[in-house]
PDB file of C-alpha atoms in Angstrom:
ATOM      1  CA  MET A   1       6.522   3.897 -23.587  1.00 64.00           C
ATOM      2  CA  LYS A   2       9.152   5.193 -21.351  1.00 89.00           C
ATOM      3  CA  LEU A   3       9.536   4.538 -17.670  1.00 96.00           C
ATOM      4  CA  ALA A   4       8.654   7.194 -15.156  1.00 98.00           C
ATOM      5  CA  SER A   5      11.366   8.572 -12.991  1.00 98.00           C
ATOM      6  CA  ILE A   6      11.486   8.426  -9.143  1.00 98.00           C
ATOM      7  CA  GLN A   7      10.536  12.227  -9.103  1.00 98.00           C
ATOM      8  CA  GLU A   8       7.647  11.759 -11.404  1.00 98.00           C
ATOM      9  CA  VAL A   9       6.177   8.849  -9.276  1.00 98.00           C
ATOM     10  CA  LEU A  10       6.587  10.941  -6.063  1.00 98.00           C
ATOM     11  CA  ALA A  11       5.244  14.207  -7.496  1.00 98.00           C
ATOM     12  CA  PHE A  12       2.196  12.410  -8.939  1.00 98.00           C
ATOM     13  CA  TRP A  13       1.304  10.432  -5.704  1.00 98.00           C
ATOM     14  CA  LEU A  14       2.381  12.998  -3.084  1.00 98.00           C
ATOM     15  CA  ASP A  15       1.786  16.511  -4.820  1.00 97.00           C
ATOM     16  CA  GLU A  16      -0.735  16.117  -7.728  1.00 97.00           C
ATOM     17  CA  LEU A  17      -3.246  13.847  -6.028  1.00 96.00           C
ATOM     18  CA  SER A  18      -5.249  14.918  -3.009  1.00 94.00           C
ATOM     19  CA  SER A  19      -5.304  12.643   0.056  1.00 92.00           C
ATOM     20  CA  GLU A  20      -8.909  11.892  -0.810  1.00 93.00           C
ATOM     21  CA  GLN A  21      -7.926  10.736  -4.292  1.00 95.00           C
ATOM     22  CA  ARG A  22      -5.214   8.495  -2.931  1.00 96.00           C
ATOM     23  CA  PHE A  23      -7.626   6.678  -0.551  1.00 92.00           C
ATOM     24  CA  SER A  24     -10.912   6.412  -2.454  1.00 92.00           C
ATOM     25  CA  LYS A  25     -12.068   4.361  -5.435  1.00 93.00           C
ATOM     26  CA  ASP A  26     -11.788   6.764  -8.434  1.00 94.00           C
ATOM     27  CA  SER A  27     -11.820   5.253 -11.886  1.00 95.00           C
ATOM     28  CA  ASP A  28     -10.302   8.400 -13.340  1.00 96.00           C
ATOM     29  CA  VAL A  29      -7.238   8.207 -11.035  1.00 97.00           C
ATOM     30  CA  ASP A  30      -6.985   4.409 -11.771  1.00 97.00           C
ATOM     31  CA  GLU A  31      -7.011   5.085 -15.548  1.00 97.00           C
ATOM     32  CA  HIS A  32      -4.483   7.959 -15.297  1.00 96.00           C
ATOM     33  CA  ILE A  33      -2.065   5.658 -13.382  1.00 98.00           C
ATOM     34  CA  ARG A  34      -2.594   3.058 -16.132  1.00 97.00           C
ATOM     35  CA  GLU A  35      -1.884   5.461 -18.887  1.00 96.00           C
ATOM     36  CA  ARG A  36       0.996   7.126 -17.164  1.00 97.00           C
ATOM     37  CA  PHE A  37       2.667   4.455 -15.092  1.00 98.00           C
ATOM     38  CA  TRP A  38       1.832   1.074 -16.619  1.00 98.00           C
ATOM     39  CA  GLU A  39       5.335   0.427 -17.964  1.00 98.00           C
ATOM     40  CA  THR A  40       6.925   1.476 -14.643  1.00 98.00           C
ATOM     41  CA  TRP A  41       4.656  -0.774 -12.701  1.00 98.00           C
ATOM     42  CA  LYS A  42       5.534  -3.697 -14.999  1.00 98.00           C
ATOM     43  CA  ALA A  43       9.223  -2.982 -14.482  1.00 98.00           C
ATOM     44  CA  ALA A  44       8.811  -2.693 -10.743  1.00 98.00           C
ATOM     45  CA  THR A  45       6.964  -5.916 -10.548  1.00 98.00           C
ATOM     46  CA  ALA A  46       9.891  -7.652 -12.417  1.00 97.00           C
ATOM     47  CA  GLY A  47      12.364  -6.241 -10.003  1.00 97.00           C
ATOM     48  CA  GLU A  48      13.907  -3.972 -12.632  1.00 97.00           C
ATOM     49  CA  LEU A  49      13.738  -0.881 -10.621  1.00 97.00           C
ATOM     50  CA  TRP A  50      16.472  -2.057  -8.187  1.00 96.00           C
ATOM     51  CA  SER A  51      18.655   0.985  -8.952  1.00 97.00           C
ATOM     52  CA  TRP A  52      15.947   3.086  -7.376  1.00 98.00           C
ATOM     53  CA  ARG A  53      16.885   1.543  -4.032  1.00 96.00           C
ATOM     54  CA  ASP A  54      20.024   3.530  -3.835  1.00 95.00           C
ATOM     55  CA  SER A  55      18.149   6.445  -2.217  1.00 96.00           C
ATOM     56  CA  LEU A  56      15.271   6.765   0.233  1.00 96.00           C
ATOM     57  CA  GLN A  57      13.245   8.680  -2.313  1.00 97.00           C
ATOM     58  CA  GLY A  58      13.782   5.861  -4.957  1.00 98.00           C
ATOM     59  CA  ARG A  59      12.905   3.065  -2.465  1.00 97.00           C
ATOM     60  CA  LEU A  60       9.716   5.072  -1.511  1.00 98.00           C
ATOM     61  CA  ALA A  61       8.756   5.570  -5.204  1.00 98.00           C
ATOM     62  CA  GLU A  62       9.232   1.848  -5.798  1.00 98.00           C
ATOM     63  CA  ILE A  63       6.958   1.051  -2.654  1.00 98.00           C
ATOM     64  CA  ILE A  64       4.245   3.473  -4.027  1.00 98.00           C
ATOM     65  CA  VAL A  65       4.354   1.721  -7.407  1.00 98.00           C
ATOM     66  CA  LEU A  66       4.061  -1.774  -5.980  1.00 98.00           C
ATOM     67  CA  ASP A  67       1.801  -1.167  -2.942  1.00 98.00           C
ATOM     68  CA  GLN A  68      -0.394   1.574  -4.131  1.00 98.00           C
ATOM     69  CA  PHE A  69      -0.463   1.539  -7.836  1.00 98.00           C
ATOM     70  CA  SER A  70      -1.199  -2.192  -7.733  1.00 98.00           C
ATOM     71  CA  ARG A  71      -4.361  -1.555  -5.908  1.00 97.00           C
ATOM     72  CA  ASN A  72      -5.486   1.135  -8.409  1.00 97.00           C
ATOM     73  CA  LEU A  73      -4.464  -0.876 -11.557  1.00 97.00           C
ATOM     74  CA  TRP A  74      -6.068  -4.021 -10.218  1.00 97.00           C
ATOM     75  CA  ARG A  75      -9.095  -2.915  -8.184  1.00 95.00           C
ATOM     76  CA  GLU A  76     -11.469  -5.669  -7.426  1.00 93.00           C
ATOM     77  CA  ASP A  77      -8.942  -8.245  -8.829  1.00 96.00           C
ATOM     78  CA  CYS A  78      -6.688 -10.617  -6.877  1.00 96.00           C
ATOM     79  CA  ARG A  79      -3.747  -9.063  -8.568  1.00 97.00           C
ATOM     80  CA  ALA A  80      -4.222  -5.999  -6.535  1.00 97.00           C
ATOM     81  CA  PHE A  81      -2.256  -7.821  -3.705  1.00 98.00           C
ATOM     82  CA  ASP A  82       0.385  -9.738  -5.813  1.00 97.00           C
ATOM     83  CA  GLN A  83       3.019  -7.290  -5.045  1.00 98.00           C
ATOM     84  CA  ASP A  84       2.479  -6.940  -1.265  1.00 98.00           C
ATOM     85  CA  GLY A  85       5.335  -9.220  -0.139  1.00 98.00           C
ATOM     86  CA  MET A  86       7.800  -7.277  -2.347  1.00 98.00           C
ATOM     87  CA  ALA A  87       6.544  -3.966  -1.113  1.00 98.00           C
ATOM     88  CA  LEU A  88       6.805  -5.154   2.549  1.00 98.00           C
ATOM     89  CA  VAL A  89      10.579  -6.368   2.157  1.00 98.00           C
ATOM     90  CA  LEU A  90      11.283  -2.901   0.641  1.00 98.00           C
ATOM     91  CA  CYS A  91       9.536  -1.244   3.602  1.00 98.00           C
ATOM     92  CA  GLN A  92      11.462  -3.361   6.099  1.00 98.00           C
ATOM     93  CA  GLU A  93      14.761  -2.594   4.311  1.00 96.00           C
ATOM     94  CA  MET A  94      13.919   1.129   4.083  1.00 97.00           C
ATOM     95  CA  LEU A  95      13.337   1.357   8.006  1.00 96.00           C
ATOM     96  CA  ARG A  96      17.011   0.448   8.273  1.00 95.00           C
ATOM     97  CA  GLN A  97      18.299   3.083   5.941  1.00 94.00           C
ATOM     98  CA  GLU A  98      19.907   6.215   7.414  1.00 93.00           C
ATOM     99  CA  GLY A  99      17.541   9.258   7.107  1.00 95.00           C
ATOM    100  CA  PHE A 100      14.219   7.558   7.305  1.00 97.00           C
ATOM    101  CA  ALA A 101      13.215   9.501  10.269  1.00 94.00           C
ATOM    102  CA  ASP A 102      13.916  12.702   8.383  1.00 96.00           C
ATOM    103  CA  LEU A 103      11.333  12.030   5.757  1.00 97.00           C
ATOM    104  CA  SER A 104       8.037  13.860   5.898  1.00 97.00           C
ATOM    105  CA  GLU A 105       5.167  12.357   7.739  1.00 97.00           C
ATOM    106  CA  THR A 106       3.370  11.590   4.543  1.00 97.00           C
ATOM    107  CA  GLU A 107       6.447   9.970   2.925  1.00 98.00           C
ATOM    108  CA  LYS A 108       6.801   7.781   6.067  1.00 98.00           C
ATOM    109  CA  GLN A 109       3.162   6.868   5.936  1.00 98.00           C
ATOM    110  CA  PHE A 110       3.352   5.492   2.476  1.00 98.00           C
ATOM    111  CA  ALA A 111       6.721   3.763   3.195  1.00 98.00           C
ATOM    112  CA  LEU A 112       4.956   1.947   6.050  1.00 98.00           C
ATOM    113  CA  LEU A 113       1.635   1.020   4.396  1.00 98.00           C
ATOM    114  CA  PRO A 114       2.939  -2.286   3.227  1.00 98.00           C
ATOM    115  CA  MET A 115       2.996  -3.339   6.894  1.00 98.00           C
ATOM    116  CA  MET A 116      -0.557  -2.177   7.346  1.00 98.00           C
ATOM    117  CA  HIS A 117      -1.548  -4.299   4.337  1.00 98.00           C
ATOM    118  CA  SER A 118       0.052  -7.452   5.606  1.00 98.00           C
ATOM    119  CA  GLU A 119      -2.124 -10.252   6.838  1.00 98.00           C
ATOM    120  CA  SER A 120       0.592 -11.404   9.229  1.00 98.00           C
ATOM    121  CA  LEU A 121      -0.073 -10.603  12.966  1.00 98.00           C
ATOM    122  CA  ILE A 122       3.549 -10.453  13.662  1.00 98.00           C
ATOM    123  CA  ILE A 123       3.947  -7.651  10.995  1.00 98.00           C
ATOM    124  CA  GLN A 124       0.790  -5.872  12.166  1.00 98.00           C
ATOM    125  CA  ASP A 125       2.051  -5.969  15.750  1.00 98.00           C
ATOM    126  CA  ALA A 126       5.395  -4.715  14.701  1.00 98.00           C
ATOM    127  CA  SER A 127       3.852  -1.956  12.605  1.00 98.00           C
ATOM    128  CA  LEU A 128       1.990  -0.298  15.510  1.00 98.00           C
ATOM    129  CA  PRO A 129       5.009   1.350  17.262  1.00 98.00           C
ATOM    130  CA  LEU A 130       6.205   2.498  13.942  1.00 98.00           C
ATOM    131  CA  PHE A 131       3.018   4.170  12.945  1.00 98.00           C
ATOM    132  CA  LYS A 132       2.840   5.749  16.331  1.00 98.00           C
ATOM    133  CA  GLN A 133       6.286   7.153  16.034  1.00 97.00           C
ATOM    134  CA  HIS A 134       6.267   8.277  12.440  1.00 97.00           C
ATOM    135  CA  THR A 135       2.740   9.215  11.494  1.00 97.00           C
ATOM    136  CA  ASN A 136      -0.259  10.808  12.871  1.00 97.00           C
ATOM    137  CA  ASP A 137      -3.161   9.667  15.183  1.00 98.00           C
ATOM    138  CA  ASN A 138      -5.389   9.070  12.201  1.00 96.00           C
ATOM    139  CA  THR A 139      -3.029   6.874  10.379  1.00 97.00           C
ATOM    140  CA  LEU A 140      -2.245   5.050  13.721  1.00 98.00           C
ATOM    141  CA  ASP A 141      -6.070   4.532  14.189  1.00 97.00           C
ATOM    142  CA  PHE A 142      -6.210   2.959  10.696  1.00 96.00           C
ATOM    143  CA  ALA A 143      -3.120   0.727  11.605  1.00 98.00           C
ATOM    144  CA  GLN A 144      -4.734  -0.361  14.811  1.00 98.00           C
ATOM    145  CA  ARG A 145      -7.968  -1.278  13.041  1.00 97.00           C
ATOM    146  CA  HIS A 146      -6.081  -3.341  10.404  1.00 97.00           C
ATOM    147  CA  ARG A 147      -4.205  -5.059  13.065  1.00 98.00           C
ATOM    148  CA  ASP A 148      -7.407  -5.903  15.180  1.00 97.00           C
ATOM    149  CA  ILE A 149      -9.030  -7.359  12.112  1.00 97.00           C
ATOM    150  CA  VAL A 150      -5.995  -9.723  11.419  1.00 98.00           C
ATOM    151  CA  ALA A 151      -5.785 -10.480  15.066  1.00 98.00           C
ATOM    152  CA  GLU A 152      -9.489 -11.638  15.014  1.00 97.00           C
ATOM    153  CA  PHE A 153      -9.584 -13.427  11.712  1.00 98.00           C
ATOM    154  CA  GLY A 154      -5.952 -14.132  10.649  1.00 98.00           C
ATOM    155  CA  ARG A 155      -6.616 -12.222   7.369  1.00 98.00           C
ATOM    156  CA  PHE A 156      -8.733  -9.398   5.880  1.00 97.00           C
ATOM    157  CA  PRO A 157     -12.167 -10.771   5.263  1.00 97.00           C
ATOM    158  CA  HIS A 158     -12.998  -8.036   2.709  1.00 95.00           C
ATOM    159  CA  ARG A 159     -10.270  -9.581   0.411  1.00 97.00           C
ATOM    160  CA  ASN A 160     -11.946 -13.023   0.577  1.00 97.00           C
ATOM    161  CA  PHE A 161     -14.188 -12.824  -2.513  1.00 96.00           C
ATOM    162  CA  VAL A 162     -11.573 -11.169  -4.758  1.00 96.00           C
ATOM    163  CA  LEU A 163      -8.953 -13.694  -3.631  1.00 97.00           C
ATOM    164  CA  GLY A 164     -11.337 -16.654  -4.132  1.00 96.00           C
ATOM    165  CA  ARG A 165     -11.371 -17.490  -0.467  1.00 97.00           C
ATOM    166  CA  PRO A 166     -14.468 -18.851   1.422  1.00 97.00           C
ATOM    167  CA  SER A 167     -15.724 -16.714   4.224  1.00 97.00           C
ATOM    168  CA  SER A 168     -16.494 -18.045   7.632  1.00 97.00           C
ATOM    169  CA  MET A 169     -19.966 -17.122   9.197  1.00 97.00           C
ATOM    170  CA  GLN A 170     -18.085 -14.882  11.699  1.00 97.00           C
ATOM    171  CA  GLU A 171     -16.456 -13.100   8.647  1.00 97.00           C
ATOM    172  CA  VAL A 172     -19.766 -12.708   6.754  1.00 96.00           C
ATOM    173  CA  GLU A 173     -21.250 -11.155   9.847  1.00 96.00           C
ATOM    174  CA  PHE A 174     -18.440  -8.935  10.279  1.00 97.00           C
ATOM    175  CA  LEU A 175     -18.516  -7.687   6.636  1.00 96.00           C
ATOM    176  CA  GLN A 176     -22.062  -6.598   7.132  1.00 94.00           C
ATOM    177  CA  LYS A 177     -20.801  -4.094   9.678  1.00 92.00           C
ATOM    178  CA  PRO A 178     -20.195  -0.376   8.358  1.00 90.00           C
ATOM    179  CA  GLY A 179     -16.412   0.264   8.142  1.00 81.00           C
ATOM    180  CA  SER A 180     -15.588  -3.428   8.037  1.00 83.00           C
ATOM    181  CA  SER A 181     -13.488  -3.054   4.844  1.00 80.00           C
ATOM    182  CA  PHE A 182     -10.989  -0.472   3.567  1.00 75.00           C
TER     183      PHE A 182
END
């Protein structure tokens, strides 16, 4: 199986899928990613796509593969979060690249999502001004909600079961509220 190109990853994620498909549980989308991008995902997780980092588009594609595709490929599995650290570092480096501000709002949103996915309050706090500057009010609202959960619990309680972490009574109560998980 051949690796997908930067353009194939970006075209699929940003053009072929609707916003709803990107952010909802959809086994058909998950399977399509597995069939079309499995080898690319494996290469990304091994750090083999380093040449993609020569361009903003390439770095964005690698972030999408690591951050988003991982969640689709490993839904309801602890491996969904294994690439979060690598995606976060790529995001942080991308912010320093010339031309970041010139990306589309949607491109910047996906470049910044690894910060929203972090269980570090330092990263969450640093992310809010970036989401405010580079995305829309809806995305900023989601970033604020993610930050507030990490501020309250030091982590995302909705990940506890999948990650094999015990939940506190406060987390159990929180998880029973509508909209408590993403």
